[in-house]
Coordinates of C-alpha atoms (C1' of nucleotides) in Angstrom, one line a residue:
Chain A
X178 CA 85.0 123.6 57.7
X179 CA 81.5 123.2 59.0
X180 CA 82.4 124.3 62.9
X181 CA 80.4 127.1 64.6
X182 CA 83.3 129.5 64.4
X183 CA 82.8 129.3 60.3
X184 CA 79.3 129.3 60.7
X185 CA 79.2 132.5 62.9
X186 CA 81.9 134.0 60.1
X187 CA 78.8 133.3 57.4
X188 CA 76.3 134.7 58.8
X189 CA 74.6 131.6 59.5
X190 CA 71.5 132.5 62.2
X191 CA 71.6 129.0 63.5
X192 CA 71.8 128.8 67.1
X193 CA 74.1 126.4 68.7
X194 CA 72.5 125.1 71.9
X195 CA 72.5 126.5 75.2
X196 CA 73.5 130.0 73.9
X197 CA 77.5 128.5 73.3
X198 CA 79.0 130.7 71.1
X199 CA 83.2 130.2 69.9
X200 CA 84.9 133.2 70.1
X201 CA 86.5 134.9 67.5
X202 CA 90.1 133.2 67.3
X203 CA 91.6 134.3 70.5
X204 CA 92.0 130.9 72.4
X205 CA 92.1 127.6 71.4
X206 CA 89.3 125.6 70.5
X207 CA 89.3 122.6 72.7
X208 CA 90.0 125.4 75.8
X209 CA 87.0 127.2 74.4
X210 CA 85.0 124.1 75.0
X211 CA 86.4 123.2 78.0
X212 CA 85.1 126.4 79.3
X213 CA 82.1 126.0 78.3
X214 CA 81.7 122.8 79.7
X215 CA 82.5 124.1 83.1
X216 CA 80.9 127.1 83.5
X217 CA 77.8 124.8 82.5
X218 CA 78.0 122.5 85.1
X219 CA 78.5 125.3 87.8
X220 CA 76.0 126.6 86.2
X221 CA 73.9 122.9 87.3
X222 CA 73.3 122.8 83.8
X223 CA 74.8 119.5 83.9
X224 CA 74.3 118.1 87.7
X225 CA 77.1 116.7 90.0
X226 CA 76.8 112.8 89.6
X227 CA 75.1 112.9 86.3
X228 CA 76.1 112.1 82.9
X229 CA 77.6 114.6 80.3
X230 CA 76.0 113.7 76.9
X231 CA 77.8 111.7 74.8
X232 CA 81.2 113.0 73.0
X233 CA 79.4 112.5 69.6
X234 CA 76.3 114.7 70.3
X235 CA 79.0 117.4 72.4
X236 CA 80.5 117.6 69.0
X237 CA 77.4 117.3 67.1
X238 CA 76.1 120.0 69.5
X239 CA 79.1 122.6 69.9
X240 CA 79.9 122.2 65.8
X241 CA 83.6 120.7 66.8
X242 CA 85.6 117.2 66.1
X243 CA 85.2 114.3 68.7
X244 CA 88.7 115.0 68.9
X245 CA 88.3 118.7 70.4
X246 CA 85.3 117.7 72.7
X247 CA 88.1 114.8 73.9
X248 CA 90.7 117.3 74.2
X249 CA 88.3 119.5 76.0
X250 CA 87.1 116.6 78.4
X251 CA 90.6 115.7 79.1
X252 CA 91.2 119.2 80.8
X253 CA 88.7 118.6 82.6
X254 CA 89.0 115.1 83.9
X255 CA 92.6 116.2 84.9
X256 CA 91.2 119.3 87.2
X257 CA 88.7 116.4 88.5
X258 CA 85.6 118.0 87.5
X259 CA 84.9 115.0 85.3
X260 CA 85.9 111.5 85.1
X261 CA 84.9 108.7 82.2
X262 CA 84.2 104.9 82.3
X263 CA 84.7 102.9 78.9
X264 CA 80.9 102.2 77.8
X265 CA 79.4 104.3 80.2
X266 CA 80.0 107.6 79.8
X267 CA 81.7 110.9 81.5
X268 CA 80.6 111.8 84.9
X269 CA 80.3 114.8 86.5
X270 CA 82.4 114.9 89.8
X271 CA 81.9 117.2 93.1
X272 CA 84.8 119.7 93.9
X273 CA 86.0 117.8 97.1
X274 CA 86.0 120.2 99.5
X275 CA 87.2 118.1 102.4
X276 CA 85.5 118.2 105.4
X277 CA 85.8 121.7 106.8
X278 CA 89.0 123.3 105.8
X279 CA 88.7 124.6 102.4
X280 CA 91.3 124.3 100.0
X281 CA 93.7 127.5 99.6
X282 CA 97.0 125.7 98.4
X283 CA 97.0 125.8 94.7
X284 CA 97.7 122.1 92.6
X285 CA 98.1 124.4 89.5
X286 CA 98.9 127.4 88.0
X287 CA 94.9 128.3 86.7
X288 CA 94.2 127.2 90.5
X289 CA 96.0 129.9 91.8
X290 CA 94.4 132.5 89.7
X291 CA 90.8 131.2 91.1
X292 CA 92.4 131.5 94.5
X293 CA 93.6 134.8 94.1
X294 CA 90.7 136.1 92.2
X295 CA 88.4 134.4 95.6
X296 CA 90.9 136.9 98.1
X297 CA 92.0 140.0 98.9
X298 CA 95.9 140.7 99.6
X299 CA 95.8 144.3 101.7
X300 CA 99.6 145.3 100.8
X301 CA 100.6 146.4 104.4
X302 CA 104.4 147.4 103.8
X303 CA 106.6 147.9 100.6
X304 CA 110.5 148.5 100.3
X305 CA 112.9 148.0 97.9
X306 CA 115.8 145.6 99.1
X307 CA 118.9 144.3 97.9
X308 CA 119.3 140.3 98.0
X309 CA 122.2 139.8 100.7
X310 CA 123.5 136.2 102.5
X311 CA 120.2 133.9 102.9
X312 CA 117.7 135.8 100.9
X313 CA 120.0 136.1 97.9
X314 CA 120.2 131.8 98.7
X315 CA 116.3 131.6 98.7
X316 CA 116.2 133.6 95.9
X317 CA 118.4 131.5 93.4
X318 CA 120.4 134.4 92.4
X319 CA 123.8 136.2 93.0
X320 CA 123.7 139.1 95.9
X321 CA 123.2 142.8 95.2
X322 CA 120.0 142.0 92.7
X323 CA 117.3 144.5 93.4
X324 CA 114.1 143.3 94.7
X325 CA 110.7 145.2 96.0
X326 CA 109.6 142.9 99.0
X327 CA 106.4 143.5 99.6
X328 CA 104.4 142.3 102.8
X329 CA 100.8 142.1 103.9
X330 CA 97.8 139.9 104.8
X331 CA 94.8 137.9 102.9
X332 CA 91.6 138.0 103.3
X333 CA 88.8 135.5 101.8
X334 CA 87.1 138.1 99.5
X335 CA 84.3 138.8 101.5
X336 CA 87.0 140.2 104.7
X337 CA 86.5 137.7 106.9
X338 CA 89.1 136.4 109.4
X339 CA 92.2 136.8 107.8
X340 CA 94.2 133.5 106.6
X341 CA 97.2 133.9 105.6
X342 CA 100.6 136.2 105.8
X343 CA 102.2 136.5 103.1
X344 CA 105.6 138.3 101.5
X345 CA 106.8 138.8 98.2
X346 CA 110.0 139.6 96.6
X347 CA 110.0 140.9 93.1
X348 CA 112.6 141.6 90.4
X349 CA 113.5 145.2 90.4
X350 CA 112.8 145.0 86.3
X351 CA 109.5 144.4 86.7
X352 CA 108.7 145.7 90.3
X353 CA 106.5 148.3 88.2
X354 CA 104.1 146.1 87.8
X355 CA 102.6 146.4 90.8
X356 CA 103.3 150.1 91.5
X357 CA 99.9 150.9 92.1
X358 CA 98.6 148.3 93.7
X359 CA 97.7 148.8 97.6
X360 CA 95.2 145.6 97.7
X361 CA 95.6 143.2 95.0
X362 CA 92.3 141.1 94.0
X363 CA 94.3 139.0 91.2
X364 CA 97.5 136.9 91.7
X365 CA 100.4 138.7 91.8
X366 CA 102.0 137.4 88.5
X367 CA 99.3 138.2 86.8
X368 CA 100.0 141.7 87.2
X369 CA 103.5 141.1 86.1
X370 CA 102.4 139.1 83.2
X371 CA 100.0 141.8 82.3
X372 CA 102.9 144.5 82.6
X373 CA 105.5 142.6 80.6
X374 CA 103.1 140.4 78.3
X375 CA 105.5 137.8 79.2
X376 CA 104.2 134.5 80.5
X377 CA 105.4 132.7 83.5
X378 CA 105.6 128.9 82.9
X379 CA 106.7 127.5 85.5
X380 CA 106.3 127.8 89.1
X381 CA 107.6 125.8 91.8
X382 CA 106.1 125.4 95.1
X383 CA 107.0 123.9 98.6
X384 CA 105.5 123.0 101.2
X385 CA 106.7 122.7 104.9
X386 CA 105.6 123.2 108.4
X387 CA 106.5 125.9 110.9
X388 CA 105.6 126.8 114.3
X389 CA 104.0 130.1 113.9
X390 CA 106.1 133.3 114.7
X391 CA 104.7 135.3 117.8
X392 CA 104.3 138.8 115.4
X393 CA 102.5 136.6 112.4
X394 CA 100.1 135.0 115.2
X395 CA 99.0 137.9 115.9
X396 CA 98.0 139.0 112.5
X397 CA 96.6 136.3 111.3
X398 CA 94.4 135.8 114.9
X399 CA 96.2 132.3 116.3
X400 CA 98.9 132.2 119.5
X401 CA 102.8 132.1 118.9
X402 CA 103.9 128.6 118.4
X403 CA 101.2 127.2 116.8
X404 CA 101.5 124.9 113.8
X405 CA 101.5 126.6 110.6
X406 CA 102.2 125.6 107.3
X407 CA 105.0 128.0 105.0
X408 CA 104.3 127.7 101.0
X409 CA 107.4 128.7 99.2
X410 CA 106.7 129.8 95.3
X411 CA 109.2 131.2 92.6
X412 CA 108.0 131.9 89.6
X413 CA 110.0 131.6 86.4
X414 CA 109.6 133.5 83.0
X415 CA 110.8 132.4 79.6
X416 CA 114.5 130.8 79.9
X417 CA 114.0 130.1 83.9
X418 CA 114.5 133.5 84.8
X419 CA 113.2 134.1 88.5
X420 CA 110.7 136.8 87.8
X421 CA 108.7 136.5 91.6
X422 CA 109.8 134.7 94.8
X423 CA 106.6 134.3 97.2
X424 CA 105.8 132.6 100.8
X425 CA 102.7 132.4 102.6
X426 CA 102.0 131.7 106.1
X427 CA 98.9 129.4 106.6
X428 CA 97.6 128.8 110.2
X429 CA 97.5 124.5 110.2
X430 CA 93.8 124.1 111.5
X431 CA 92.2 125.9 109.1
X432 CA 93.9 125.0 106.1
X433 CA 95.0 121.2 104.6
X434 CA 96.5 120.3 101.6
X435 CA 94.6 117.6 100.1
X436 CA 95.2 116.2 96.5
X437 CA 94.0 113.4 94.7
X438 CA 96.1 110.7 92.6
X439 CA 94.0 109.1 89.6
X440 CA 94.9 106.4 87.5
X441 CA 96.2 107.4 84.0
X442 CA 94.2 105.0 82.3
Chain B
X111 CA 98.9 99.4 59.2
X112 CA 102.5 99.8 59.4
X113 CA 103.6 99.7 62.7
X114 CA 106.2 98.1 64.6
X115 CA 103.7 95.8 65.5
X116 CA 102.4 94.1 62.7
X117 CA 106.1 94.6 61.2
X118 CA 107.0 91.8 64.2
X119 CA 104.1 89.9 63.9
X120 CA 104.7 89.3 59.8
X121 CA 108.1 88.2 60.7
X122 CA 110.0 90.7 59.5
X123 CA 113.2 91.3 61.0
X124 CA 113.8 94.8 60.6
X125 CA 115.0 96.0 63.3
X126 CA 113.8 99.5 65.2
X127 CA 116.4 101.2 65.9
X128 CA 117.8 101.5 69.9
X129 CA 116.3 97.6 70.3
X130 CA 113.0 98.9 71.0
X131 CA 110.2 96.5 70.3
X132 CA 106.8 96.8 70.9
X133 CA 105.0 94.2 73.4
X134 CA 102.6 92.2 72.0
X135 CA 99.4 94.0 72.8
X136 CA 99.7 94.1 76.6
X137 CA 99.6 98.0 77.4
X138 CA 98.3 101.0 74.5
X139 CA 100.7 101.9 72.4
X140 CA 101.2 105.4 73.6
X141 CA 102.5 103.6 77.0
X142 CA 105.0 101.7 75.7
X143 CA 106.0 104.7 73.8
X144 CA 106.1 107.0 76.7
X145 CA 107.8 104.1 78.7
X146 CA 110.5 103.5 75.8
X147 CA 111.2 107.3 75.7
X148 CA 111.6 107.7 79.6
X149 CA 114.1 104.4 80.0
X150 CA 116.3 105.7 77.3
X151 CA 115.8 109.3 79.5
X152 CA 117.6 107.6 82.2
X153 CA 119.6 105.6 80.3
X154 CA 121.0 108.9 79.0
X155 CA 120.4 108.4 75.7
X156 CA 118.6 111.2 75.7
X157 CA 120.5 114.0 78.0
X158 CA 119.2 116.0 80.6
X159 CA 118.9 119.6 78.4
X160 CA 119.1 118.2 75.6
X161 CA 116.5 118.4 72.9
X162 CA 114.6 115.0 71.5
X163 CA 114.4 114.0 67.7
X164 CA 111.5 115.6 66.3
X165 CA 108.1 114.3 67.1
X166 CA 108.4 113.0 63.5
X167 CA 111.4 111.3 63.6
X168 CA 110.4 109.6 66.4
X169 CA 106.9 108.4 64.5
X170 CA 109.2 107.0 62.0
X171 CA 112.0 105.1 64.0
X172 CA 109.2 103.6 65.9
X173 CA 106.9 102.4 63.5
X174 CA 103.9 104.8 64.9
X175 CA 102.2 107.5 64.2
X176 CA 102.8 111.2 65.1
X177 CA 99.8 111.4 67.3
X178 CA 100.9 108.4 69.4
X179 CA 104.4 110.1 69.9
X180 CA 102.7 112.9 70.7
X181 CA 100.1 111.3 73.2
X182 CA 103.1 109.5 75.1
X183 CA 105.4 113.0 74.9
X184 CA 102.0 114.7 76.7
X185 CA 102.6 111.8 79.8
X186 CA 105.9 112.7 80.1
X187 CA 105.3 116.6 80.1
X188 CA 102.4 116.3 82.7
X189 CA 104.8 114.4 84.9
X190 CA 107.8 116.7 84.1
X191 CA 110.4 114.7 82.7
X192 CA 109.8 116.7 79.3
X193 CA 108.8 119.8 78.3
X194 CA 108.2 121.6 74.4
X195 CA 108.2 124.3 72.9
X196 CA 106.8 125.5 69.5
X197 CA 108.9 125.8 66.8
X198 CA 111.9 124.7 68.8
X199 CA 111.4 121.2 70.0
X200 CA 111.1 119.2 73.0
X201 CA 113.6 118.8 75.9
X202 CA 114.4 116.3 78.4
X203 CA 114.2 118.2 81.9
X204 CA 115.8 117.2 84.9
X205 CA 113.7 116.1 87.7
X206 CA 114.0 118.6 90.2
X207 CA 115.7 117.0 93.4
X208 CA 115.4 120.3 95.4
X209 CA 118.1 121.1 97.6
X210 CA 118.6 118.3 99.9
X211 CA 115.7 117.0 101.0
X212 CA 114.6 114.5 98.9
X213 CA 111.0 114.0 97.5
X214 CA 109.1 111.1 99.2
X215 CA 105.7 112.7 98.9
X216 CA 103.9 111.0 95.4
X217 CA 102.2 113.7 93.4
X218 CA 100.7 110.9 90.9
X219 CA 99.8 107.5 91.5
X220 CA 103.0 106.2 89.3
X221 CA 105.1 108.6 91.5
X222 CA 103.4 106.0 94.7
X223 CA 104.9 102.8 93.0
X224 CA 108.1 104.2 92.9
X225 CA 108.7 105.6 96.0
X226 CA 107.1 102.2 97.7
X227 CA 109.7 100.7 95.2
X228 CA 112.7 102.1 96.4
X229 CA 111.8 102.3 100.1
X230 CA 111.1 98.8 102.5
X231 CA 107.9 99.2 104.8
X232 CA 108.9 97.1 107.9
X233 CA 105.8 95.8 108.7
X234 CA 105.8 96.1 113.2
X235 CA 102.5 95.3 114.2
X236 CA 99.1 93.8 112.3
X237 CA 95.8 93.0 114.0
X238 CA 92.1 93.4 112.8
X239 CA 90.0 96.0 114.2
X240 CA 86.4 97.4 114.5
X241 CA 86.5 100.9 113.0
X242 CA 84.4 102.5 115.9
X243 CA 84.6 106.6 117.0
X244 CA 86.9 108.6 115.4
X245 CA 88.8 105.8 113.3
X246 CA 85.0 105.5 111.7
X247 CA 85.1 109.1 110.9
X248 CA 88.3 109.1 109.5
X249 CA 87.7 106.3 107.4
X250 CA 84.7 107.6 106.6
X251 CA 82.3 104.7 107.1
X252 CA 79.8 103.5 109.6
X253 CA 80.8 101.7 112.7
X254 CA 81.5 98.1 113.1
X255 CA 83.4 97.6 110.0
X256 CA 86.3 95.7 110.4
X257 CA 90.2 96.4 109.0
X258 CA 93.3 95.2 109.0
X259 CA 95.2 97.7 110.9
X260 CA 99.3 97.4 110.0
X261 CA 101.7 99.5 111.6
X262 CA 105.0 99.6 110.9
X263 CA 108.5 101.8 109.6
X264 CA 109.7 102.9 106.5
X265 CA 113.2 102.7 105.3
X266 CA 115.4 103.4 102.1
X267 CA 115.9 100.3 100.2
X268 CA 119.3 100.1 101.5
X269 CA 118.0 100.3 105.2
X270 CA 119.8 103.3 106.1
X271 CA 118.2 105.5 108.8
X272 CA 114.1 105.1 108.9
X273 CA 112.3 108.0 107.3
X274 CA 108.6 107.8 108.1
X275 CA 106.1 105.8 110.7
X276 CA 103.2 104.1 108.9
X277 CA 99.8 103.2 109.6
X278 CA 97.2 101.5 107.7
X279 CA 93.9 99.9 107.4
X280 CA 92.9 97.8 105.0
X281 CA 89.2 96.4 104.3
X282 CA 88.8 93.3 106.0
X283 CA 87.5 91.8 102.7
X284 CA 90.6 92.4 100.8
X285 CA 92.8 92.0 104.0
X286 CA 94.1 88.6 102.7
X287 CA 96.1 90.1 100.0
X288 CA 98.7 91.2 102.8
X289 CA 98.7 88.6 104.9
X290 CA 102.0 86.9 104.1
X291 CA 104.0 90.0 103.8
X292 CA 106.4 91.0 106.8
X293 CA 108.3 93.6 104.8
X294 CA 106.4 95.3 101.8
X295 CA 109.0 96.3 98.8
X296 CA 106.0 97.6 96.6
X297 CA 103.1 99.9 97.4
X298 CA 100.4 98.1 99.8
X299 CA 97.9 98.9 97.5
X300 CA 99.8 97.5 94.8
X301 CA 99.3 94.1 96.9
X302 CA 95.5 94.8 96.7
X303 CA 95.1 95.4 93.0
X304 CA 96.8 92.1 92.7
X305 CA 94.5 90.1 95.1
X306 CA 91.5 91.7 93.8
X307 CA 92.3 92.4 89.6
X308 CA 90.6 95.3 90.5
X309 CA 92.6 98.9 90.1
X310 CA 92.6 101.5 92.7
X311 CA 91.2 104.4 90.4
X312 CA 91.5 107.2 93.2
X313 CA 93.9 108.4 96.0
X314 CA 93.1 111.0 98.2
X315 CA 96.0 112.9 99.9
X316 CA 95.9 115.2 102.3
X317 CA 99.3 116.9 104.2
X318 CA 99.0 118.5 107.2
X319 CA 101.7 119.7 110.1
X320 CA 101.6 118.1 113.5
X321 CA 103.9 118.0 116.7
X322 CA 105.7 114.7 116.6
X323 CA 104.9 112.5 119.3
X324 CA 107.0 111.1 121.8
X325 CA 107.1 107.0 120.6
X326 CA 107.0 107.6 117.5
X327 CA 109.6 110.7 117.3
X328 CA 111.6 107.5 119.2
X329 CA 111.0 105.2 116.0
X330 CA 112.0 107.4 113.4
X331 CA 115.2 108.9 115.2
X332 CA 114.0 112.2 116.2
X333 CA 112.7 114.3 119.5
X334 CA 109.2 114.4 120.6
X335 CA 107.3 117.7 119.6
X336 CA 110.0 117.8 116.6
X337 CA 107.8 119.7 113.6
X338 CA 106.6 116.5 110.8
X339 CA 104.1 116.0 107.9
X340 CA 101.5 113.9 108.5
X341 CA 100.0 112.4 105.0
X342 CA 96.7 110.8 105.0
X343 CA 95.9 108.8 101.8
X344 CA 92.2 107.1 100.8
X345 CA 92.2 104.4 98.6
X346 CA 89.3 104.1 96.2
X347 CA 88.6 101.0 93.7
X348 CA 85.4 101.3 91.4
X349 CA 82.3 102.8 92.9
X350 CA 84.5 105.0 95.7
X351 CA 84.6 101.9 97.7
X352 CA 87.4 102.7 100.0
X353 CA 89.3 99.6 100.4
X354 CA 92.7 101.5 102.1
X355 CA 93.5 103.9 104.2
X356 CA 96.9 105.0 105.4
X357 CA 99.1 107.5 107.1
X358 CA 102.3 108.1 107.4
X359 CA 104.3 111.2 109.7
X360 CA 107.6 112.5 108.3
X361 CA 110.0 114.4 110.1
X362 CA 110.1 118.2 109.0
X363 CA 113.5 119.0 108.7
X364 CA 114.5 116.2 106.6
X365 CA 111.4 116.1 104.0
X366 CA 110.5 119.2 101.5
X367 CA 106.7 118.8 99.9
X368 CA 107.7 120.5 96.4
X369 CA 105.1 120.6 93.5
X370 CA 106.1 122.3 90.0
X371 CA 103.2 124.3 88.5
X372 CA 102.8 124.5 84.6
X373 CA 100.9 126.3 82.0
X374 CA 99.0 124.6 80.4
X375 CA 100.1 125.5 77.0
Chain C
dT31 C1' 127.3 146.8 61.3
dT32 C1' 122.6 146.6 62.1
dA33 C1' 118.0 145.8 61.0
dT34 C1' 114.6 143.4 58.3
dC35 C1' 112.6 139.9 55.8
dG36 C1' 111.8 135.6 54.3
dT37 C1' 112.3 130.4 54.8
dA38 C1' 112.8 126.3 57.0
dT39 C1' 111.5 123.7 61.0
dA40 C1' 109.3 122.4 65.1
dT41 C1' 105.3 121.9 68.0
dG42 C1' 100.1 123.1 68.3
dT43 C1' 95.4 122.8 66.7
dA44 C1' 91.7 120.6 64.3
dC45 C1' 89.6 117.8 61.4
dG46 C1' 88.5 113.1 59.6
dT47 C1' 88.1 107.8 59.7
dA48 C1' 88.2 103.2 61.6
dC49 C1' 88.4 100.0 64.9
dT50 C1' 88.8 98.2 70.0
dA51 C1' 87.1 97.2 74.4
dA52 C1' 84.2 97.8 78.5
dT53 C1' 79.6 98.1 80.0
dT54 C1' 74.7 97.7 80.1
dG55 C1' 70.5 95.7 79.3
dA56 C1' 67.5 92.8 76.8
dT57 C1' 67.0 88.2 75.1
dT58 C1' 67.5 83.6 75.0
dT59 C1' 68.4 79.3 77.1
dC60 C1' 68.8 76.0 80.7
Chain D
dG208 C1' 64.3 81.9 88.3
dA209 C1' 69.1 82.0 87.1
dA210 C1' 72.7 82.0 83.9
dA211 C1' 74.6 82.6 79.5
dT212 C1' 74.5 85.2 75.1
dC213 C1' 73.9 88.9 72.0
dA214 C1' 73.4 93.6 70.5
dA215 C1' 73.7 98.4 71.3
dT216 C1' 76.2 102.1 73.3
dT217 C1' 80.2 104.6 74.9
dA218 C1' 84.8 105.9 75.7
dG219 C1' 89.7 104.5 74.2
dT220 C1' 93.2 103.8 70.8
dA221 C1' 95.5 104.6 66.5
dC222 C1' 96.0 106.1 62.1
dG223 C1' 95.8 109.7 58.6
dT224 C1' 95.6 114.7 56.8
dA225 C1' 96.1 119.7 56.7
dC226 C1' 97.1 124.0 58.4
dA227 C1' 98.5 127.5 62.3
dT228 C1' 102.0 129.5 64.8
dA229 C1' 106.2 130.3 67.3
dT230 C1' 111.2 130.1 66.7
dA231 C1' 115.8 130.2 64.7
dC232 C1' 118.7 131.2 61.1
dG233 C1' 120.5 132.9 57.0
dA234 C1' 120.1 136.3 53.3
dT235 C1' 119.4 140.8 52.0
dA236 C1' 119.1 145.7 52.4
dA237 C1' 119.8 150.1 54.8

DNA sequence: TTATCGTATATGTACGTACTAATTGATTTC
DNA sequence: GAAATCAATTAGTACGTACATATACGATAA
């Protein structure tokens, strides 16, 4: 054992560069780096288009394996912050943000949380209902199940122009969750993973466009009939249990979805 | 070394079990694994909701380490097919084919051959153009350079009813690798990597809703102003040289964008 | 009968080594 | 000067080990 966690445990005083410091056993160590990694380059630490140094002296540096630094590089170079060239080395890639309309469709579950944690959801109407004929369809479950259905309007963080309407149904057993909550700042299951310690693993999304509802124009500032786009999300606990159905309204000219296909190899 | 590998090569005739052999050096091991494991998926040798051998047992039947089984089993996860879980094992999901309308939007590069492979892209129209204006914009170079501009329809392999209206533009210089090809049965950018031996390493894809237009709404057997997709994809080979660029309009009500969000651990 | 406590088992993490292969740049050769 | 060659560098592949941690199940005790 001669990593920095160990070294820390000792007493050593030697400083690992750059102020990096593991913590103390809570998560992984390859995510540990990972983080690290990234919050350096936003920091400009390591500038967009450069190099990283090489996975020896990361490991060298940080007190891990090659293996971990790999581990952590892979993460990264799957978000598309980095990508690596045999012989070369591991660049540092720009966040596309494609001309003009930002990106506010999530590709992944710790995208959402960045999302959320960038907006403001101003909870405009609450109620608890009861999943009858095509709600209790779109909810994947047999009619009479409770829900709270919960309805209101995002903002970027700073309140801006608003950008999307959104509702959410969610399961009467964990509707607590969120009891308090008049605008929420984080995603939504992340309350309810908070309140039940349970972790939601899966969530499925859909995409399809709409023309815009004449009461939703209005809050959202575009005209009835307008092309919109209508993200569908459930969100599954342990054993596929449906713990959060969501949609969102997004107004089609200031939002795009845009991802990006790499090679595996 | 005790692989399967060096086992063939030494002449023994052992036989791995299930008739799996390994190629002889053609694609990394962890491929052939992952590609083994997801042919025998569909073979149903491994059910749907059924749990794998253990990551061990399959080191040992095929000659490989645990790591490599591992390394493969990760492909598999990231695209779906499989999913783990600690101290219980790994199990063969099914891939989601959401209610009706089925998925013909990639959400990995693979996930583009295999679409291209079971659809026919009729190929209409071809002449070469001067990207000047807008199309320059869009393709995100300066003016004057000339494409290959292709338009055409897209049909199921078995040439049932057409399901999207294609155009694209390829880089004059690598124009040639299309230019016998009436109706595509494989990804047009397949056709390039050939020409060229050199590999697309980046897609860019962008969905966004439009109003479908009257002569095309005609060639894909729906109404003008219908609600469709519209996908835009950039085709990047080494350096971000674009050397593709496509789109392709789907009718709304017959094509569902659905993405499945993980955690990551 | 119910609750608790091991124990076995599976994947997850982390380390190590060794070698392969793509790329770059300097050097040599024509 | 241009082309071929070689050496150094860097990520990729593949193997090994060991231990951590979540889960399921059976044995035991209340």
């Amino acid at each position: 054992m001669s990593n920095a966690i160990s070294q820390e445990m000792t007493g050593s005083t030697q400083e690992i560069k750059n102020g990096w410091k593991p913590e103390i056993a809570t998560a992984p160590l390859y995510l540990q780096v990972a983080h690290h990694l990234e919050s350096r380059i936003s920091n400009g630490d390591f500038a967009v288009g450069s190099l990283l140094p090489t996975e020896n002296e990361l490991a060298e540096a940080l007190g891990v394996s090659r293996q971990t630094v790999r581990q952590a590089i892979g993460l990264l170079r799957n978000k598309g912050r980095l990508s690596a060239r045999k012989g070369v080395g591991t660049r540092v890639e720009a966040i596309e943000a494609s001309s003009g309309s930002t990106r506010f469709i999530a590709h992944s579950r710790s995208e959402l949380f960045e999302i959320a944690a960038e907006t403001e959801f101003v909870i405009g109407f609450r109620e608890m209902v009861s999943a009858q004929g095509k709600l209790a369809v779109d909810l994947g479950c047999r009619p009479g199940r409770k829900f709270l259905h919960i309805t209101g309007v995002r903002y970027p963080a700073n309140r801006g122009k608003a950008f999307s309407w959104n509702e959410v149904y969610i399961d009467s057993r964990v509707a607590a969750a969120v009891k308090d909550v008049t605008v929420a700042r984080r995603a939504i299951f992340h309350y309810i993973e908070e309140f039940t310690g349970e972790k939601i693993h899966e969530i499925q999304q859909d995409v399809r466009p709409i023309a815009m509802d004449e009461d939703i124009a209005e809050k959202v500032g575009c005209k009835g009939g307008d092309l919109a786009l209508i993200v569908n999300r459930r969100y599954y606990g342990s054993g596929r249990r449906l713990l959060e159905y969501a949609f969102q309204i997004l107004p089609a000219d200031r939002f795009t979805y845009t991802t990006t296909l790499r090679a595996e190899t």
